[in-house]
């Protein structure tokens, strides 16, 4: 027997609309007072609803939670007006440092500089300010240099659920990330 969950799906949609951060199935179930399996069915219904061409939104899993987000084609046109400071454009240098950190984390300033051939200090400062990278510890080496890694904001910025969703590097690209070459 097929269950008609229109009202429940609308409730889950409302919760997603009202939440400013991605929310887990458990959180949605708690807020909506629905069973987890019902929430999961409602999320599937919403995914189908937002797949339609005439929808400007999509349901996305970001940082382990569900969120209603603008479809990429519309967001690209509107982000200048509606984006926040963390979603502004990054310079080529900032993107280069960010990609090195994302693929090689945890990594030190010296290791980034060895890969780039240029000091990353200003770019790291900018990326920390934008909360895209953070200090994740100290390396067990002389001087105990700071290690950097990406943040949840990084995942949100690139609409990733986890770091494992980064595009895989081909052999040539991977060689660029090997220290000492």
mmCIF file of C-alpha atoms in Angstrom:
data_model
loop_
_atom_site.group_PDB
_atom_site.id
_atom_site.type_symbol
_atom_site.label_atom_id
_atom_site.label_comp_id
_atom_site.label_asym_id
_atom_site.label_seq_id
_atom_site.Cartn_x
_atom_site.Cartn_y
_atom_site.Cartn_z
ATOM 1 C CA UNK A 1 0.000 0.000 0.000
ATOM 2 C CA UNK A 2 1.424 3.375 -1.096
ATOM 3 C CA UNK A 3 1.341 5.982 1.653
ATOM 4 C CA UNK A 4 0.266 9.505 0.790
ATOM 5 C CA UNK A 5 2.617 11.719 2.746
ATOM 6 C CA UNK A 6 1.723 15.090 1.211
ATOM 7 C CA UNK A 7 1.155 16.828 4.538
ATOM 8 C CA UNK A 8 4.267 15.270 6.109
ATOM 9 C CA UNK A 9 6.385 16.148 3.069
ATOM 10 C CA UNK A 10 5.142 19.743 3.258
ATOM 11 C CA UNK A 11 6.076 19.824 6.963
ATOM 12 C CA UNK A 12 9.592 18.550 6.251
ATOM 13 C CA UNK A 13 9.909 21.094 3.423
ATOM 14 C CA UNK A 14 8.908 23.859 5.850
ATOM 15 C CA UNK A 15 11.505 22.750 8.393
ATOM 16 C CA UNK A 16 14.189 22.804 5.677
ATOM 17 C CA UNK A 17 13.059 26.246 4.555
ATOM 18 C CA UNK A 18 13.190 27.682 8.085
ATOM 19 C CA UNK A 19 16.573 26.212 9.027
ATOM 20 C CA UNK A 20 19.566 28.324 8.038
ATOM 21 C CA UNK A 21 22.044 25.440 8.302
ATOM 22 C CA UNK A 22 21.876 21.907 6.849
ATOM 23 C CA UNK A 23 19.871 19.584 9.138
ATOM 24 C CA UNK A 24 20.144 15.856 9.759
ATOM 25 C CA UNK A 25 17.302 13.366 9.446
ATOM 26 C CA UNK A 26 17.352 13.015 13.250
ATOM 27 C CA UNK A 27 16.946 16.786 13.710
ATOM 28 C CA UNK A 28 14.118 16.956 11.184
ATOM 29 C CA UNK A 29 12.382 14.028 12.913
ATOM 30 C CA UNK A 30 12.785 15.718 16.297
ATOM 31 C CA UNK A 31 11.441 19.105 15.131
ATOM 32 C CA UNK A 32 8.601 17.685 13.025
ATOM 33 C CA UNK A 33 7.672 14.901 15.469
ATOM 34 C CA UNK A 34 7.746 12.421 12.554
ATOM 35 C CA UNK A 35 9.416 9.020 12.527
ATOM 36 C CA UNK A 36 12.848 8.866 10.869
ATOM 37 C CA UNK A 37 11.645 6.520 8.123
ATOM 38 C CA UNK A 38 8.778 8.917 7.333
ATOM 39 C CA UNK A 39 11.243 11.827 7.184
ATOM 40 C CA UNK A 40 13.463 9.834 4.800
ATOM 41 C CA UNK A 41 10.475 9.111 2.538
ATOM 42 C CA UNK A 42 9.518 12.800 2.635
ATOM 43 C CA UNK A 43 13.085 13.768 1.658
ATOM 44 C CA UNK A 44 12.868 11.414 -1.318
ATOM 45 C CA UNK A 45 9.548 13.056 -2.296
ATOM 46 C CA UNK A 46 11.190 16.487 -2.076
ATOM 47 C CA UNK A 47 14.184 15.391 -4.154
ATOM 48 C CA UNK A 48 11.772 14.284 -6.863
ATOM 49 C CA UNK A 49 9.774 17.499 -6.615
ATOM 50 C CA UNK A 50 12.882 19.680 -6.988
ATOM 51 C CA UNK A 51 14.285 17.674 -9.905
ATOM 52 C CA UNK A 52 11.583 19.260 -12.087
ATOM 53 C CA UNK A 53 12.925 21.738 -14.627
ATOM 54 C CA UNK A 54 10.559 24.476 -13.453
ATOM 55 C CA UNK A 55 12.008 24.488 -9.918
ATOM 56 C CA UNK A 56 14.652 26.982 -8.867
ATOM 57 C CA UNK A 57 15.627 24.948 -5.801
ATOM 58 C CA UNK A 58 17.166 21.577 -5.110
ATOM 59 C CA UNK A 59 17.566 19.408 -2.047
ATOM 60 C CA UNK A 60 21.248 18.906 -1.264
ATOM 61 C CA UNK A 61 23.215 16.935 1.313
ATOM 62 C CA UNK A 62 25.817 19.359 2.647
ATOM 63 C CA UNK A 63 28.142 18.650 5.593
ATOM 64 C CA UNK A 64 26.028 15.676 6.656
ATOM 65 C CA UNK A 65 22.691 17.482 6.673
ATOM 66 C CA UNK A 66 19.921 18.328 4.221
ATOM 67 C CA UNK A 67 19.371 21.825 2.909
ATOM 68 C CA UNK A 68 17.232 23.590 0.319
ATOM 69 C CA UNK A 69 19.613 25.429 -1.981
ATOM 70 C CA UNK A 70 19.256 27.335 -5.256
ATOM 71 C CA UNK A 71 19.963 25.293 -8.370
ATOM 72 C CA UNK A 72 23.476 26.020 -9.580
ATOM 73 C CA UNK A 73 22.379 27.699 -12.815
ATOM 74 C CA UNK A 74 20.292 30.241 -10.881
ATOM 75 C CA UNK A 75 22.748 30.712 -8.030
ATOM 76 C CA UNK A 76 25.522 31.637 -10.473
ATOM 77 C CA UNK A 77 23.325 34.490 -11.730
ATOM 78 C CA UNK A 78 22.152 35.676 -8.307
ATOM 79 C CA UNK A 79 24.988 35.042 -5.852
ATOM 80 C CA UNK A 80 26.479 38.509 -6.255
ATOM 81 C CA UNK A 81 23.307 40.020 -4.804
ATOM 82 C CA UNK A 82 22.316 37.294 -2.327
ATOM 83 C CA UNK A 83 25.630 35.664 -1.425
ATOM 84 C CA UNK A 84 27.333 36.382 1.853
ATOM 85 C CA UNK A 85 30.924 37.460 2.400
ATOM 86 C CA UNK A 86 32.124 33.855 2.454
ATOM 87 C CA UNK A 87 30.753 33.205 -1.000
ATOM 88 C CA UNK A 88 32.553 36.033 -2.777
ATOM 89 C CA UNK A 89 35.024 35.269 -5.499
ATOM 90 C CA UNK A 90 38.423 33.952 -4.583
ATOM 91 C CA UNK A 91 41.525 35.009 -6.470
ATOM 92 C CA UNK A 92 43.466 32.476 -8.487
ATOM 93 C CA UNK A 93 46.181 32.471 -5.795
ATOM 94 C CA UNK A 94 43.657 31.895 -3.012
ATOM 95 C CA UNK A 95 42.072 29.025 -4.971
ATOM 96 C CA UNK A 96 45.500 27.522 -5.582
ATOM 97 C CA UNK A 97 46.371 27.567 -1.862
ATOM 98 C CA UNK A 98 42.897 26.326 -0.957
ATOM 99 C CA UNK A 99 43.162 23.403 -3.388
ATOM 100 C CA UNK A 100 46.595 22.456 -2.026
ATOM 101 C CA UNK A 101 45.214 22.473 1.522
ATOM 102 C CA UNK A 102 42.093 20.529 0.503
ATOM 103 C CA UNK A 103 44.022 17.760 -1.269
ATOM 104 C CA UNK A 104 47.048 17.531 1.052
ATOM 105 C CA UNK A 105 45.554 18.280 4.469
ATOM 106 C CA UNK A 106 46.841 18.477 7.070
ATOM 107 C CA UNK A 107 49.662 20.595 5.626
ATOM 108 C CA UNK A 108 52.045 23.299 6.887
ATOM 109 C CA UNK A 109 52.827 26.728 5.418
ATOM 110 C CA UNK A 110 56.323 25.521 4.476
ATOM 111 C CA UNK A 111 54.908 22.521 2.602
ATOM 112 C CA UNK A 112 52.479 24.784 0.724
ATOM 113 C CA UNK A 113 55.341 27.139 -0.126
ATOM 114 C CA UNK A 114 57.449 24.192 -1.354
ATOM 115 C CA UNK A 115 54.614 23.208 -3.719
ATOM 116 C CA UNK A 116 53.841 26.737 -4.934
ATOM 117 C CA UNK A 117 57.290 28.321 -4.843
ATOM 118 C CA UNK A 118 55.695 31.427 -3.275
ATOM 119 C CA UNK A 119 54.864 32.317 0.315
ATOM 120 C CA UNK A 120 51.241 31.414 1.104
ATOM 121 C CA UNK A 121 50.965 33.664 4.191
ATOM 122 C CA UNK A 122 48.534 36.262 2.781
ATOM 123 C CA UNK A 123 46.368 33.639 1.115
ATOM 124 C CA UNK A 124 46.213 31.518 4.287
ATOM 125 C CA UNK A 125 45.238 34.621 6.276
ATOM 126 C CA UNK A 126 42.436 35.365 3.769
ATOM 127 C CA UNK A 127 41.206 31.755 3.775
ATOM 128 C CA UNK A 128 41.213 31.646 7.599
ATOM 129 C CA UNK A 129 39.300 34.980 7.653
ATOM 130 C CA UNK A 130 36.708 33.501 5.315
ATOM 131 C CA UNK A 131 36.576 30.401 7.514
ATOM 132 C CA UNK A 132 37.439 28.098 4.607
ATOM 133 C CA UNK A 133 40.559 26.750 6.349
ATOM 134 C CA UNK A 134 41.628 26.508 9.969
ATOM 135 C CA UNK A 135 44.490 25.376 12.153
ATOM 136 C CA UNK A 136 44.043 21.665 12.812
ATOM 137 C CA UNK A 137 47.090 20.982 14.972
ATOM 138 C CA UNK A 138 50.863 21.088 15.136
ATOM 139 C CA UNK A 139 53.245 18.901 13.149
ATOM 140 C CA UNK A 140 55.554 16.679 15.159
ATOM 141 C CA UNK A 141 58.660 18.296 13.679
ATOM 142 C CA UNK A 142 61.230 20.891 14.772
ATOM 143 C CA UNK A 143 59.503 24.184 15.550
ATOM 144 C CA UNK A 144 56.105 22.415 15.742
ATOM 145 C CA UNK A 145 54.707 24.163 12.629
ATOM 146 C CA UNK A 146 50.953 24.720 12.386
ATOM 147 C CA UNK A 147 48.945 22.287 10.260
ATOM 148 C CA UNK A 148 46.036 23.580 8.171
ATOM 149 C CA UNK A 149 42.904 21.833 6.951
ATOM 150 C CA UNK A 150 39.534 22.706 5.482
ATOM 151 C CA UNK A 151 36.366 23.551 7.434
ATOM 152 C CA UNK A 152 32.625 22.924 7.244
ATOM 153 C CA UNK A 153 32.388 26.352 5.569
ATOM 154 C CA UNK A 154 34.662 24.995 2.822
ATOM 155 C CA UNK A 155 32.250 22.097 2.305
ATOM 156 C CA UNK A 156 29.278 24.478 2.210
ATOM 157 C CA UNK A 157 31.077 26.862 -0.163
ATOM 158 C CA UNK A 158 31.674 24.054 -2.666
ATOM 159 C CA UNK A 159 28.398 22.245 -1.839
ATOM 160 C CA UNK A 160 30.146 19.071 -0.725
ATOM 161 C CA UNK A 161 28.938 16.580 1.838
ATOM 162 C CA UNK A 162 32.487 15.492 2.693
ATOM 163 C CA UNK A 163 36.052 16.034 1.527
ATOM 164 C CA UNK A 164 35.910 12.644 -0.221
ATOM 165 C CA UNK A 165 33.585 14.230 -2.814
ATOM 166 C CA UNK A 166 36.414 16.383 -4.188
ATOM 167 C CA UNK A 167 37.151 15.522 -7.818
ATOM 168 C CA UNK A 168 39.861 12.878 -8.130
ATOM 169 C CA UNK A 169 43.181 14.094 -9.487
ATOM 170 C CA UNK A 170 44.596 12.422 -12.561
ATOM 171 C CA UNK A 171 48.199 11.172 -12.504
ATOM 172 C CA UNK A 172 49.688 14.397 -13.902
ATOM 173 C CA UNK A 173 47.757 16.595 -11.473
ATOM 174 C CA UNK A 174 48.643 14.293 -8.570
ATOM 175 C CA UNK A 175 52.386 14.614 -9.369
ATOM 176 C CA UNK A 176 52.120 18.394 -8.857
ATOM 177 C CA UNK A 177 51.058 17.746 -5.263
ATOM 178 C CA UNK A 178 54.078 15.574 -4.422
ATOM 179 C CA UNK A 179 56.543 17.505 -2.273
ATOM 180 C CA UNK A 180 60.103 17.828 -3.523
ATOM 181 C CA UNK A 181 59.366 17.644 -7.252
#
